[in-house]
């Protein structure tokens, strides 16, 4: 791949050196921030293609940093943490993270995940899915694929890269039922090491952002025992 910019936010010098060694070996450009405040500044200046974010940081923790980063960028964010609890992993996904890697970790696996997420993100620009229309228009919902903008109920909503890809997959195939497994393989990749629960988390996040009443969704519907589908309102 090469030349992609990786921002590592971690205050552990040993981890910095290990990740730097492996990332630069694969041709990535790596920038390091050691706390949340400097990370926000570096993000604006460095404009990373992907972010590796430690949860345990001095001052602001990684979850708060992620919330603030999501106001500035939609690039993939990979959490790196010694916390293994399901709660922390689910929280990481809920606030905009794309992956959660526990310490101790394999540097080779981390590089593989970075490559996989970058590959998935690049497919957003290539309009991976079959519909070639750059604007998808529905009642109270507009999806502009060219500039990755979504307007719902008269307001522009901020989506992560994975949320946008997931919405496009469903909206470009209205009334087609997608299984959780199919969605995971399409968005995260068959070679991605993850949990199918992340699909449900992202579906929940999308509903909160585009539906008038997330508890009674009109667009993203659950087909019990089968998966999810996008319903065109009024049909």
PDB file of N, CA and C in Angstrom, residues 170 175-178 203 207 211 216-224 227-232:
ATOM      1  N   UNK A 170     -26.775  -0.838   2.404  1.00  0.00           N
ATOM      2  CA  UNK A 170     -28.200  -1.093   2.582  1.00  0.00           C
ATOM      3  C   UNK A 170     -29.048  -0.237   1.649  1.00  0.00           C
ATOM      4  N   UNK A 175     -34.823  -3.042   0.247  1.00  0.00           N
ATOM      5  CA  UNK A 175     -35.663  -4.224   0.465  1.00  0.00           C
ATOM      6  C   UNK A 175     -34.922  -5.551   0.339  1.00  0.00           C
ATOM      7  N   UNK A 176     -33.623  -5.503   0.108  1.00  0.00           N
ATOM      8  CA  UNK A 176     -32.832  -6.727   0.108  1.00  0.00           C
ATOM      9  C   UNK A 176     -32.383  -7.016   1.538  1.00  0.00           C
ATOM     10  N   UNK A 177     -32.585  -8.228   1.991  1.00  0.00           N
ATOM     11  CA  UNK A 177     -32.211  -8.597   3.357  1.00  0.00           C
ATOM     12  C   UNK A 177     -30.752  -9.066   3.371  1.00  0.00           C
ATOM     13  N   UNK A 178     -29.968  -8.444   4.249  1.00  0.00           N
ATOM     14  CA  UNK A 178     -28.564  -8.815   4.418  1.00  0.00           C
ATOM     15  C   UNK A 178     -28.386  -9.476   5.780  1.00  0.00           C
ATOM     16  N   UNK A 203     -25.386  -0.651  13.420  1.00  0.00           N
ATOM     17  CA  UNK A 203     -26.787  -0.475  13.032  1.00  0.00           C
ATOM     18  C   UNK A 203     -27.481   0.437  14.042  1.00  0.00           C
ATOM     19  N   UNK A 207     -29.165   4.158  13.279  1.00  0.00           N
ATOM     20  CA  UNK A 207     -30.560   4.484  13.581  1.00  0.00           C
ATOM     21  C   UNK A 207     -30.661   5.747  14.430  1.00  0.00           C
ATOM     22  N   UNK A 211     -32.689   8.136  11.928  1.00  0.00           N
ATOM     23  CA  UNK A 211     -34.112   7.867  12.129  1.00  0.00           C
ATOM     24  C   UNK A 211     -34.736   8.930  13.039  1.00  0.00           C
ATOM     25  N   UNK A 216     -38.331   3.041  16.690  1.00  0.00           N
ATOM     26  CA  UNK A 216     -39.286   2.614  15.666  1.00  0.00           C
ATOM     27  C   UNK A 216     -38.753   3.034  14.294  1.00  0.00           C
ATOM     28  N   UNK A 217     -37.675   2.389  13.852  1.00  0.00           N
ATOM     29  CA  UNK A 217     -37.010   2.811  12.613  1.00  0.00           C
ATOM     30  C   UNK A 217     -37.904   2.645  11.385  1.00  0.00           C
ATOM     31  N   UNK A 218     -37.754   3.579  10.451  1.00  0.00           N
ATOM     32  CA  UNK A 218     -38.486   3.511   9.187  1.00  0.00           C
ATOM     33  C   UNK A 218     -37.594   3.043   8.050  1.00  0.00           C
ATOM     34  N   UNK A 219     -36.301   3.309   8.160  1.00  0.00           N
ATOM     35  CA  UNK A 219     -35.380   2.967   7.081  1.00  0.00           C
ATOM     36  C   UNK A 219     -34.678   1.634   7.310  1.00  0.00           C
ATOM     37  N   UNK A 220     -33.924   1.542   8.396  1.00  0.00           N
ATOM     38  CA  UNK A 220     -33.132   0.335   8.648  1.00  0.00           C
ATOM     39  C   UNK A 220     -33.941  -0.611   9.524  1.00  0.00           C
ATOM     40  N   UNK A 221     -34.478  -1.646   8.896  1.00  0.00           N
ATOM     41  CA  UNK A 221     -35.383  -2.544   9.586  1.00  0.00           C
ATOM     42  C   UNK A 221     -34.700  -3.868   9.926  1.00  0.00           C
ATOM     43  N   UNK A 222     -35.102  -4.436  11.045  1.00  0.00           N
ATOM     44  CA  UNK A 222     -34.643  -5.762  11.442  1.00  0.00           C
ATOM     45  C   UNK A 222     -35.596  -6.808  10.880  1.00  0.00           C
ATOM     46  N   UNK A 223     -35.049  -7.778  10.187  1.00  0.00           N
ATOM     47  CA  UNK A 223     -35.840  -8.911   9.716  1.00  0.00           C
ATOM     48  C   UNK A 223     -35.491 -10.068  10.631  1.00  0.00           C
ATOM     49  N   UNK A 224     -36.370 -10.347  11.558  1.00  0.00           N
ATOM     50  CA  UNK A 224     -36.075 -11.271  12.647  1.00  0.00           C
ATOM     51  C   UNK A 224     -35.586 -12.631  12.135  1.00  0.00           C
ATOM     52  N   UNK A 227     -31.690 -10.845   9.402  1.00  0.00           N
ATOM     53  CA  UNK A 227     -30.718  -9.778   9.301  1.00  0.00           C
ATOM     54  C   UNK A 227     -31.371  -8.418   9.228  1.00  0.00           C
ATOM     55  N   UNK A 228     -30.904  -7.581   8.302  1.00  0.00           N
ATOM     56  CA  UNK A 228     -31.386  -6.215   8.184  1.00  0.00           C
ATOM     57  C   UNK A 228     -31.670  -5.872   6.719  1.00  0.00           C
ATOM     58  N   UNK A 229     -32.571  -4.901   6.532  1.00  0.00           N
ATOM     59  CA  UNK A 229     -32.832  -4.390   5.195  1.00  0.00           C
ATOM     60  C   UNK A 229     -33.133  -2.914   5.267  1.00  0.00           C
ATOM     61  N   UNK A 230     -32.977  -2.241   4.120  1.00  0.00           N
ATOM     62  CA  UNK A 230     -33.305  -0.826   3.998  1.00  0.00           C
ATOM     63  C   UNK A 230     -34.664  -0.707   3.335  1.00  0.00           C
ATOM     64  N   UNK A 231     -35.589  -0.055   4.000  1.00  0.00           N
ATOM     65  CA  UNK A 231     -36.944   0.093   3.470  1.00  0.00           C
ATOM     66  C   UNK A 231     -37.150   1.513   3.001  1.00  0.00           C
ATOM     67  N   UNK A 232     -37.637   1.674   1.759  1.00  0.00           N
ATOM     68  CA  UNK A 232     -37.936   2.999   1.249  1.00  0.00           C
ATOM     69  C   UNK A 232     -39.262   3.454   1.847  1.00  0.00           C
TER      70      UNK A 232
END
